[in-house]
Short mmCIF file of C-alpha atoms in Angstrom, two decimals:
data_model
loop_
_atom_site.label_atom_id
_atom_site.label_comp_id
_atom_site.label_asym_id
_atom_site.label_seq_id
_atom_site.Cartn_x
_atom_site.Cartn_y
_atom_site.Cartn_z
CA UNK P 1 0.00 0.00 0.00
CA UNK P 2 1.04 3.31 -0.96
CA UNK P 3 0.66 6.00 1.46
CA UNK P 4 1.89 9.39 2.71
CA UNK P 5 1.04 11.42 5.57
CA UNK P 6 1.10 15.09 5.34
CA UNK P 7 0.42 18.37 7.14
CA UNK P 8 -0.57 21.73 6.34
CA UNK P 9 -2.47 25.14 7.62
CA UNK P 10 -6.23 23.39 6.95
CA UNK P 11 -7.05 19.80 5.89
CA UNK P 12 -7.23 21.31 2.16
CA UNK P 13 -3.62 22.36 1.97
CA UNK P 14 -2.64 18.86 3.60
CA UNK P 15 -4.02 17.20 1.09
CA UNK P 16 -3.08 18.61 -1.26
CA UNK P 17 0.40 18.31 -0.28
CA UNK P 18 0.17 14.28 0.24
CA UNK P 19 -1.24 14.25 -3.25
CA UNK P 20 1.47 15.86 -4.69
CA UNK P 21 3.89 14.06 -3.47
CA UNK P 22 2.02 10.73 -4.46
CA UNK P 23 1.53 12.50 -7.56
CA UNK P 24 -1.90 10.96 -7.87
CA UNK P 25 -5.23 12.82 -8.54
CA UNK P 26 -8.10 12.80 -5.61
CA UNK P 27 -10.21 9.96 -7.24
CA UNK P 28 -7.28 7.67 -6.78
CA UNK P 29 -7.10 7.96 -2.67
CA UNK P 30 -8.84 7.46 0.43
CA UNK P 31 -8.61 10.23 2.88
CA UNK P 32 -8.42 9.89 6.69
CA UNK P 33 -8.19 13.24 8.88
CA UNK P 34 -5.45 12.41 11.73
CA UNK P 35 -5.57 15.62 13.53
CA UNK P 36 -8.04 18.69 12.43
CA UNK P 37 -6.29 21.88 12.52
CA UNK P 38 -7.14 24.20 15.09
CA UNK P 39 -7.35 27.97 14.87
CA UNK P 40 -6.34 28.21 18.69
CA UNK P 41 -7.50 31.11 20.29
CA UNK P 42 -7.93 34.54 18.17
CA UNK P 43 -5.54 32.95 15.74
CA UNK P 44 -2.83 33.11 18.08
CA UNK P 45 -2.25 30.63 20.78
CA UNK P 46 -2.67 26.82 20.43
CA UNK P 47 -2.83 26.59 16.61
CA UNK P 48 -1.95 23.27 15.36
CA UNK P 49 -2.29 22.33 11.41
CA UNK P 50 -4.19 19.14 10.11
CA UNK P 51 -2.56 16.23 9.44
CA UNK P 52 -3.75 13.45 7.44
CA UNK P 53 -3.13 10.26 5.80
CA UNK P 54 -3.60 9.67 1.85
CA UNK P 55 -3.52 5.84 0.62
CA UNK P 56 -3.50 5.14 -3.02
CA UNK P 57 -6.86 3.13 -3.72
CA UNK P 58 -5.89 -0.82 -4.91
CA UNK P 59 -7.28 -0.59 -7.84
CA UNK P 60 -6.50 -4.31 -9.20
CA UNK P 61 -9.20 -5.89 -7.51
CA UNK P 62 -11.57 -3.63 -9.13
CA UNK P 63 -9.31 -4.35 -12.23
CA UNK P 64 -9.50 -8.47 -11.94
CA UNK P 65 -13.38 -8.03 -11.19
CA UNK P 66 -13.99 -6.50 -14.52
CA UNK P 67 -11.63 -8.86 -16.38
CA UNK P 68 -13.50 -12.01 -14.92
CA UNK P 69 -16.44 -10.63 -15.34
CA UNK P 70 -15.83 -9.82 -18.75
CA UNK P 71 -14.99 -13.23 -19.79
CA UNK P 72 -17.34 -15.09 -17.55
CA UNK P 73 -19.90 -13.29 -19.84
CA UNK P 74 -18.88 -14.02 -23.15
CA UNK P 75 -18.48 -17.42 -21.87
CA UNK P 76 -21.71 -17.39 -21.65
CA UNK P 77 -22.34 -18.52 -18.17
CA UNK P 78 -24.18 -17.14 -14.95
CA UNK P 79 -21.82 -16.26 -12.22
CA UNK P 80 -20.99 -13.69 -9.53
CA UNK P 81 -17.51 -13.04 -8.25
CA UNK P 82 -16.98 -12.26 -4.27
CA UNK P 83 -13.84 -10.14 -3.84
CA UNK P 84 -11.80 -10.76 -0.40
CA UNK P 85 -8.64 -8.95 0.25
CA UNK P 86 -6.41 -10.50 2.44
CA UNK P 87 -4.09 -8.63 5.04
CA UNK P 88 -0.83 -9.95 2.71
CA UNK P 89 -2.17 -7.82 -0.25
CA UNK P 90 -3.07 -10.93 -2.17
CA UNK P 91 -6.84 -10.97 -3.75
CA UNK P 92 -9.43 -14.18 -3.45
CA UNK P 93 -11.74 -14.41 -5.87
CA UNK P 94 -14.16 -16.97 -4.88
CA UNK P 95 -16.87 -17.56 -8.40
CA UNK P 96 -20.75 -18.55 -7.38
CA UNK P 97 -22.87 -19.99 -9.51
CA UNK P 98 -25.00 -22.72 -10.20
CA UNK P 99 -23.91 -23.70 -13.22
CA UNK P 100 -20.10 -23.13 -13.07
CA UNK P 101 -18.42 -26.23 -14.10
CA UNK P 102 -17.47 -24.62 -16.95
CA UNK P 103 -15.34 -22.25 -15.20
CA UNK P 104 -13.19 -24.91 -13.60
CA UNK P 105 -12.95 -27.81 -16.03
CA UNK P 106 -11.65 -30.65 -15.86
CA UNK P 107 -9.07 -30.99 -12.56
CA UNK P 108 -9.97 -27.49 -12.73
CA UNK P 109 -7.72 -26.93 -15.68
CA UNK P 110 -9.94 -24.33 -16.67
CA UNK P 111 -9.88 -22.44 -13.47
CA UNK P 112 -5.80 -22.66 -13.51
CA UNK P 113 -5.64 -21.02 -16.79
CA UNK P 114 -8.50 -17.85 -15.95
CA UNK P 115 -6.27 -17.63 -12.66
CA UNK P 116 -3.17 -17.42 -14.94
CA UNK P 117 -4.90 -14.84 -17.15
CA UNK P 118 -6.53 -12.70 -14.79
CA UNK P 119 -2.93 -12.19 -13.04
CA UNK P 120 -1.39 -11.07 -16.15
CA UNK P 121 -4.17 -8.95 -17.31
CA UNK P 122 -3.29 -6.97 -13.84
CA UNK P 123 -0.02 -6.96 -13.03
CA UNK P 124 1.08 -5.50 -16.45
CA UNK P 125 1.73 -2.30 -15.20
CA UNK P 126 1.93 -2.47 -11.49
CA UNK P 127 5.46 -2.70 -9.51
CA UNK P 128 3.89 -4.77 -6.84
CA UNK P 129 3.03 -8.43 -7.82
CA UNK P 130 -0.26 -9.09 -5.23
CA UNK P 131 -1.19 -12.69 -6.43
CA UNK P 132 -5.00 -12.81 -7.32
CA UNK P 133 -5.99 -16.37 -6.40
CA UNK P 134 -9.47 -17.60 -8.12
CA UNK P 135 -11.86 -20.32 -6.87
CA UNK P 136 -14.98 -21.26 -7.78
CA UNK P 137 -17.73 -22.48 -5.39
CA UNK P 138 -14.87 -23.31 -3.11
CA UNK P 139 -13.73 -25.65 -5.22
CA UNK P 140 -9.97 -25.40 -4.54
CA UNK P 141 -10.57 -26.30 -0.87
CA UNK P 142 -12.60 -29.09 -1.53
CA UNK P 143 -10.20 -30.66 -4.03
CA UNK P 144 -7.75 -30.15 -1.30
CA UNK P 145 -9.73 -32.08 1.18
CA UNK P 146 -10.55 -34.97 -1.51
CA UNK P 147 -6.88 -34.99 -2.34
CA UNK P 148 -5.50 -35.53 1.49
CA UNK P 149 -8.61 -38.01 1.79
CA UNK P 150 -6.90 -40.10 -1.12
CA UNK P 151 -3.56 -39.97 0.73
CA UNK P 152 -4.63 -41.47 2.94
CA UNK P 153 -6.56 -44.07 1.32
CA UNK P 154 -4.17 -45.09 -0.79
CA UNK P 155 -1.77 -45.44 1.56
CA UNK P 156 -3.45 -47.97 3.74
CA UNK P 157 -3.94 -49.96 0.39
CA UNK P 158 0.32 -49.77 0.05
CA UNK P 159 0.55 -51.19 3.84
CA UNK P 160 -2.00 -53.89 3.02
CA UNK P 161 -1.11 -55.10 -0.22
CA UNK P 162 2.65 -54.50 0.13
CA UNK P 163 2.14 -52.87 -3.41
CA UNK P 164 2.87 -49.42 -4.54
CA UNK P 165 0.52 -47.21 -5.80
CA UNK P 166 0.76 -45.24 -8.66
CA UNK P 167 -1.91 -42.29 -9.12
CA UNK P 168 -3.26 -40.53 -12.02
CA UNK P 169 -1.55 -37.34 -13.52
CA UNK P 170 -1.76 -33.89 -11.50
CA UNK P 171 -0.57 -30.30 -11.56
CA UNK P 172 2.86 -29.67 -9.34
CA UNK P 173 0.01 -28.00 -6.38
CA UNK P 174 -1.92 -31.23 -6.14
CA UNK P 175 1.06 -33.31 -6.50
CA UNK P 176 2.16 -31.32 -3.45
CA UNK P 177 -0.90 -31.91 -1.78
CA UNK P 178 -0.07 -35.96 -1.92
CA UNK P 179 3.29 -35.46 -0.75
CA UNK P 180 2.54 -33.10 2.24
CA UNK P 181 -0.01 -35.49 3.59
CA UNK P 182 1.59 -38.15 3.82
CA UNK P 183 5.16 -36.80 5.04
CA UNK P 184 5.00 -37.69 8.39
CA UNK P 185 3.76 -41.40 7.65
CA UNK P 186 5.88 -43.94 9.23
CA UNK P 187 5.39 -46.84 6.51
CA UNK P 188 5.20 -45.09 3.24
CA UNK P 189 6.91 -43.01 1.39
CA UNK P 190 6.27 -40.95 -1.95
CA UNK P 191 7.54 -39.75 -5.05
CA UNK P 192 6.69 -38.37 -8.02
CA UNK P 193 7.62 -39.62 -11.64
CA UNK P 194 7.11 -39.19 -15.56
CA UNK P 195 7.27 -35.82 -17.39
CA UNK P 196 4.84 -32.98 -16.77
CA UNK P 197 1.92 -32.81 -17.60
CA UNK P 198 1.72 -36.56 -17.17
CA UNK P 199 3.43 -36.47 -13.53
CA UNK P 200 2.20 -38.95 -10.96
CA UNK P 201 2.19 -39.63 -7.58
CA UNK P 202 4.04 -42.71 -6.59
CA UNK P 203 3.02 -43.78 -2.60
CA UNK P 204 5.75 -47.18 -1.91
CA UNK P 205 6.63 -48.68 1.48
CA UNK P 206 9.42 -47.44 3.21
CA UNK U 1 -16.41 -16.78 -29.65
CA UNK U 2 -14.30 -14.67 -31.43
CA UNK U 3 -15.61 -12.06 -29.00
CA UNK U 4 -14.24 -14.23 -25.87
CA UNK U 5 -10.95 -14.05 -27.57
CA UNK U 6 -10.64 -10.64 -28.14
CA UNK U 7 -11.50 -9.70 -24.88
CA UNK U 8 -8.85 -11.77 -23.42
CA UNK U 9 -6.58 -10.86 -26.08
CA UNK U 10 -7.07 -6.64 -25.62
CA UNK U 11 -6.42 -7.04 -21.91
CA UNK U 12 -3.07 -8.71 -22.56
CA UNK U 13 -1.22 -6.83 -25.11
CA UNK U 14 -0.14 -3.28 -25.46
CA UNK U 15 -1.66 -2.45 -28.23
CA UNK U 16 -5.65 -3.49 -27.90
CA UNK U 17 -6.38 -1.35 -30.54
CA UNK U 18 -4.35 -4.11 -33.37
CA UNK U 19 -6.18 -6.93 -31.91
CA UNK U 20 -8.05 -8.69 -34.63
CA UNK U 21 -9.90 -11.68 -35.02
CA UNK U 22 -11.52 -13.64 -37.76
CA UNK U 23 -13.68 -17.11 -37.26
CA UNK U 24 -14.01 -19.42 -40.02
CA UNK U 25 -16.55 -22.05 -39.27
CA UNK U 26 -17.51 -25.00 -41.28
CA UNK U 27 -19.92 -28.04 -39.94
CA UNK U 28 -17.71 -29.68 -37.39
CA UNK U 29 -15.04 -27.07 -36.24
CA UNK U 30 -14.59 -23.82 -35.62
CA UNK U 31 -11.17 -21.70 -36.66
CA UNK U 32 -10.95 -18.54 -34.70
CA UNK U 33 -7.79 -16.57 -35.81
CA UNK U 34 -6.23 -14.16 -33.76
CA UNK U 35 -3.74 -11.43 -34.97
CA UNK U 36 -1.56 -8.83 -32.82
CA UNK U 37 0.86 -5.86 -33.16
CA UNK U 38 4.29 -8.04 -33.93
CA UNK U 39 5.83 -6.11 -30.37
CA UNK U 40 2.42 -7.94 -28.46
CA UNK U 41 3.30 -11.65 -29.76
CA UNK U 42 5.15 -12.58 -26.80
CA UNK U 43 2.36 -11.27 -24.48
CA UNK U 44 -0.16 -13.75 -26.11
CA UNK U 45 2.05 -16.30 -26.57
CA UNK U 46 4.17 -16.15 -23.16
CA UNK U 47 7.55 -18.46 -22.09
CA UNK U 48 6.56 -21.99 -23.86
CA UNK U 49 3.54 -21.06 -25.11
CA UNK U 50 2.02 -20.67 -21.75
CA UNK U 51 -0.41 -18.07 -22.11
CA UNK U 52 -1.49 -19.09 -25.62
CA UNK U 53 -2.41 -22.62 -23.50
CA UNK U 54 -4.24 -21.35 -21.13
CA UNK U 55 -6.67 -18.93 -23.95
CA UNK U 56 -6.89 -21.99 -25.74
CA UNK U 57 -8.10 -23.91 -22.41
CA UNK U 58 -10.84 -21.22 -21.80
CA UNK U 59 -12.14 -21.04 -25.04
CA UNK U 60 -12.29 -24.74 -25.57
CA UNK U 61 -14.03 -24.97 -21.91
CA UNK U 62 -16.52 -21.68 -23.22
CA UNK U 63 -17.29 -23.76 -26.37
CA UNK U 64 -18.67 -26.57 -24.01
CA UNK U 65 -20.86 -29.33 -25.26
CA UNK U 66 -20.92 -27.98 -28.56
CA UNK U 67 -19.91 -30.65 -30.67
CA UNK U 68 -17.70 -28.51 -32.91
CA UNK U 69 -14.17 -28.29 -32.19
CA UNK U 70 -12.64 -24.92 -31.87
CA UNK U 71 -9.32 -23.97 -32.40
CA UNK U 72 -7.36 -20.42 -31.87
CA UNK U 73 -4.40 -19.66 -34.23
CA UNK U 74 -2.33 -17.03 -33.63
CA UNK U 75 -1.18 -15.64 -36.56
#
């Protein structure tokens, strides 16, 4: 966040000062008054000047909002986007909808690649690089859960047949997914093998 | 479709104003073509042919149960 704080006789010449030095127009900023000025008394004693803080608006989230939105409608398909900023700058989109499979595809392949798009629609320009992270009727989080479910599952079947299991193709985040959960296992251990995009899991006894 | 593309496209390059498409459509496919300033090709394109993947992906998802197949070219 981009911010100055500035003082001056009234709250006018303040900020007008912070927004020079920002060298931003007034649309751009939010304004908070830190300390009014005061006249004191007759002009003379106890005068103080105003001092206030100017941030620069984020404007990517309204930015990614109107990109996704734009292509969510010439996909032709019914969706609203909730925007949540989190404290580390980065943006959560979450997509709701009824209909939405469309927007996440299949292993939400299609999700990864708006995701991709929407980041480098905004960050062209801007110096800092807030990630914009996309989901889609919580999707992301529920894959998650599934995928940590599966860890688990399969590993039992390694310990019980003696076998190793090798799991379908995923994307380096799922395959991470596999790996994490099962880290602090005992029995098993895992791997991953083959060449991107056909990567796999491996889960083999220790 | 064409449409989708564009929009995608324009918010990508610097130059939105060079974007240009043209679909060709026969019975079972669909050809959208998609031409940029030569200084944007990279930004459509990206390292390995990233970002034209990932258009690709979203326009093949938008085209959906159609039973044509639709392909971008850049060109």
């Amino acid at each position: 966040m981009r911010f100055v704080e500035a003082t001056g006789r009234t709250e006018e010449e303040a900020i007008q000062s912070a927004l020079d030095q920002l060298n931003v127009s007034r649309d751009d900023v939010d304004i908070e008054v830190l300390e009014p000025a005061s006249k004191g008394i007759l002009g003379l004693w106890g005068s103080k000047p105003a001092k206030v803080k100017v941030t620069v608006k984020d404007k990517k989230a309204d930015k990614a909002r109107e990109f996704l939105e734009g292509v969510i409608e010439r996909m032709k398909v019914d969706a609203s986007i909730v925007v949540e900023q989190r404290d580390d700058g980065d943006i959560i989109m979450n997509i709701e909808g009824v209909r939405i499979g469309r927007l996440i595809g299949h292993r939400g392949e299609t999700l990864d690649a708006l995701q991709y798009l929407v980041n480098l629609a905004c960050n062209r320009d801007g110096e800092e690089h807030s990630k914009i992270i996309l989901d889609a009727e919580n999707y992301r989080k529920k894959r998650e859960q599934a995928l940590v479910d599966l860890a688990f599952k399969m590993a039992d079947k390694v310990k019980r047949t003696r076998r190793r299991v090798i799991l379908e193709p995923m994307s380096s985040y799922e395959r991470r997914i596999l790996h994490t959960a099962l880290q602090d296992d005992p029995d098993v251990t895992t791997y991953s093998e083959g060449i991107e995009p056909r990567r796999k899991v491996v889960i083999t006894l220790k | 479709m064409g449409e989708l593309v564009r929009f995608i496209a324009q918010a990508l390059v610097n130059h939105p104003d060079q974007v240009m498409i043209t679909e060709k459509e026969d019975e079972d496919s669909v050809i959208i073509e998609l031409r940029v300033a030569p200084d944007d090709m990279g930004r459509i394109i990206g390292k390995q042919g990233h970002i034209a993947k990932a258009i690709r992906t979203v326009v093949r998802s938008a085209a959906g149960r159609q039973k044509k197949r639709v392909t971008v070219d850049i060109v």
